[in-house]
Amino acid sequence: ETILRKRHRIAEDEDNDFAVMSLEQMLGIFETITIALTVFLGLIGGISLLVGSIGIMNIMLVSVTERTREIGLRKAVGAKRRDILMQFLLEAAMLSLVGGAIGLSIAWVAAWGISQIDLGGFQINAVVSPLIVIVAVLVSVGIGLASGIYPAMRAARLNPIDALHYG
């Protein structure tokens, strides 16, 4: 710092016209930025999952409404509440599984594209690991099941006579 003050010809009573940072300070700033970015991206991911789950629930509610007569017919010929419940839960899980597979495909392509970028000798190694794939699939199916519970219960509780007279 003293050498820089002499080179910049700064008087003793004047403030520095430069800043000196240690490696520890720079790493601290980098860590703070990394944490903030992680939290921000986590919030975006959480909001995306919430919006996706609401979308799945709405799709399943529309499906129940559109298929009310089919549900009534199935119940009239002997289908139990559990059968109807499981059918709609399976449909919600499959819907979210397909959405998760599409999302994973996009993530894989994005990771590959990021890995191809050369930043002047510095390269980002973006990888979609098997653990990430497993967790993403499980979270996707879990959200699908959670989002499908209400529509599936609504379908299972339909009175067969009322359902057959619907529409």
Tab-separated table of C-alpha atoms in Angstrom, residues 51-161:
chain	number	residue	atom	x	y	z
A	51	VAL	CA	-46.403	-23.291	-10.786
A	52	GLY	CA	-45.881	-26.725	-12.354
A	53	SER	CA	-47.755	-28.466	-9.549
A	54	ILE	CA	-50.672	-26.046	-9.891
A	55	GLY	CA	-50.667	-26.725	-13.633
A	56	ILE	CA	-50.764	-30.490	-13.100
A	57	MET	CA	-53.605	-30.118	-10.596
A	58	ASN	CA	-55.607	-27.987	-13.036
A	59	ILE	CA	-55.031	-30.423	-15.895
A	60	MET	CA	-56.137	-33.313	-13.709
A	61	LEU	CA	-59.243	-31.426	-12.506
A	62	VAL	CA	-60.195	-30.728	-16.128
A	63	SER	CA	-59.592	-34.403	-16.909
A	64	VAL	CA	-61.909	-35.459	-14.073
A	65	THR	CA	-64.599	-33.038	-15.269
A	66	GLU	CA	-64.299	-34.149	-18.897
A	67	ARG	CA	-64.393	-37.827	-17.947
A	68	THR	CA	-67.160	-37.691	-15.347
A	69	ARG	CA	-69.444	-40.006	-17.349
A	70	GLU	CA	-66.579	-42.467	-17.919
A	71	ILE	CA	-65.885	-42.500	-14.170
A	72	GLY	CA	-69.596	-43.063	-13.478
A	73	LEU	CA	-69.688	-45.943	-15.962
A	74	ARG	CA	-66.592	-47.553	-14.446
A	75	LYS	CA	-68.091	-47.272	-10.966
A	76	ALA	CA	-71.438	-48.623	-12.201
A	77	VAL	CA	-69.745	-51.760	-13.559
A	78	GLY	CA	-67.820	-52.397	-10.354
A	79	ALA	CA	-64.769	-50.169	-10.141
A	80	LYS	CA	-63.950	-49.286	-6.551
A	81	ARG	CA	-62.981	-45.866	-5.212
A	82	ARG	CA	-59.425	-47.119	-4.855
A	83	ASP	CA	-59.331	-48.114	-8.554
A	84	ILE	CA	-60.431	-44.646	-9.675
A	85	LEU	CA	-58.059	-42.982	-7.199
A	86	MET	CA	-55.104	-45.055	-8.410
A	87	GLN	CA	-55.945	-44.404	-12.076
A	88	PHE	CA	-55.864	-40.635	-11.652
A	89	LEU	CA	-52.803	-40.707	-9.393
A	90	LEU	CA	-50.992	-42.812	-11.999
A	91	GLU	CA	-52.003	-40.369	-14.726
A	92	ALA	CA	-50.715	-37.417	-12.663
A	93	ALA	CA	-47.451	-39.263	-11.977
A	94	MET	CA	-47.013	-40.093	-15.671
A	95	LEU	CA	-47.763	-36.504	-16.664
A	96	SER	CA	-45.108	-35.207	-14.279
A	97	LEU	CA	-42.656	-37.939	-15.315
A	98	VAL	CA	-42.936	-36.877	-18.954
A	99	GLY	CA	-42.508	-33.229	-17.917
A	100	GLY	CA	-39.486	-34.180	-15.815
A	101	ALA	CA	-37.960	-36.116	-18.720
A	102	ILE	CA	-38.391	-33.113	-21.005
A	103	GLY	CA	-36.825	-30.868	-18.345
A	104	LEU	CA	-33.894	-33.254	-17.898
A	105	SER	CA	-33.354	-33.336	-21.657
A	106	ILE	CA	-33.245	-29.542	-21.758
A	107	ALA	CA	-30.864	-29.506	-18.758
A	108	TRP	CA	-28.562	-32.027	-20.441
A	109	VAL	CA	-28.433	-29.983	-23.660
A	110	ALA	CA	-27.833	-26.774	-21.659
A	111	ALA	CA	-25.044	-28.421	-19.628
A	112	TRP	CA	-23.422	-29.699	-22.815
A	113	GLY	CA	-23.694	-26.235	-24.410
A	114	ILE	CA	-22.194	-24.528	-21.356
A	115	SER	CA	-19.326	-27.038	-21.340
A	116	GLN	CA	-18.519	-26.089	-24.945
A	117	ILE	CA	-17.984	-22.408	-24.112
A	118	ASP	CA	-14.321	-21.405	-23.892
A	119	LEU	CA	-13.721	-18.311	-21.776
A	120	GLY	CA	-10.139	-17.602	-22.749
A	121	GLY	CA	-8.605	-20.793	-21.453
A	122	PHE	CA	-11.151	-21.183	-18.645
A	123	GLN	CA	-13.850	-23.750	-19.261
A	124	ILE	CA	-16.944	-24.467	-17.188
A	125	ASN	CA	-17.461	-28.168	-16.614
A	126	ALA	CA	-21.266	-28.474	-16.408
A	127	VAL	CA	-22.326	-32.073	-15.835
A	128	VAL	CA	-25.705	-33.719	-15.275
A	129	SER	CA	-24.785	-36.495	-12.850
A	130	PRO	CA	-26.789	-39.718	-12.366
A	131	LEU	CA	-27.651	-38.626	-8.811
A	132	ILE	CA	-29.142	-35.375	-10.122
A	133	VAL	CA	-31.185	-37.350	-12.662
A	134	ILE	CA	-32.520	-39.712	-9.977
A	135	VAL	CA	-33.388	-36.855	-7.612
A	136	ALA	CA	-35.054	-34.877	-10.423
A	137	VAL	CA	-37.179	-37.861	-11.469
A	138	LEU	CA	-38.202	-38.592	-7.869
A	139	VAL	CA	-39.057	-34.942	-7.178
A	140	SER	CA	-40.983	-34.718	-10.441
A	141	VAL	CA	-43.055	-37.823	-9.720
A	142	GLY	CA	-43.536	-36.766	-6.085
A	143	ILE	CA	-44.878	-33.382	-7.151
A	144	GLY	CA	-47.125	-35.085	-9.693
A	145	LEU	CA	-48.537	-37.399	-7.038
A	146	ALA	CA	-49.021	-34.566	-4.549
A	147	SER	CA	-50.727	-32.450	-7.216
A	148	GLY	CA	-52.925	-35.331	-8.299
A	149	ILE	CA	-54.264	-36.259	-4.858
A	150	TYR	CA	-57.135	-33.745	-4.790
A	151	PRO	CA	-58.373	-34.434	-8.361
A	152	ALA	CA	-58.038	-38.201	-7.822
A	153	MET	CA	-60.008	-38.034	-4.567
A	154	ARG	CA	-62.637	-35.902	-6.262
A	155	ALA	CA	-62.952	-38.476	-9.058
A	156	ALA	CA	-63.086	-41.381	-6.605
A	157	ARG	CA	-65.878	-39.737	-4.578
A	158	LEU	CA	-68.188	-39.210	-7.548
A	159	ASN	CA	-71.611	-40.794	-7.207
A	160	PRO	CA	-72.022	-43.162	-10.186
A	161	ILE	CA	-75.648	-42.171	-10.805
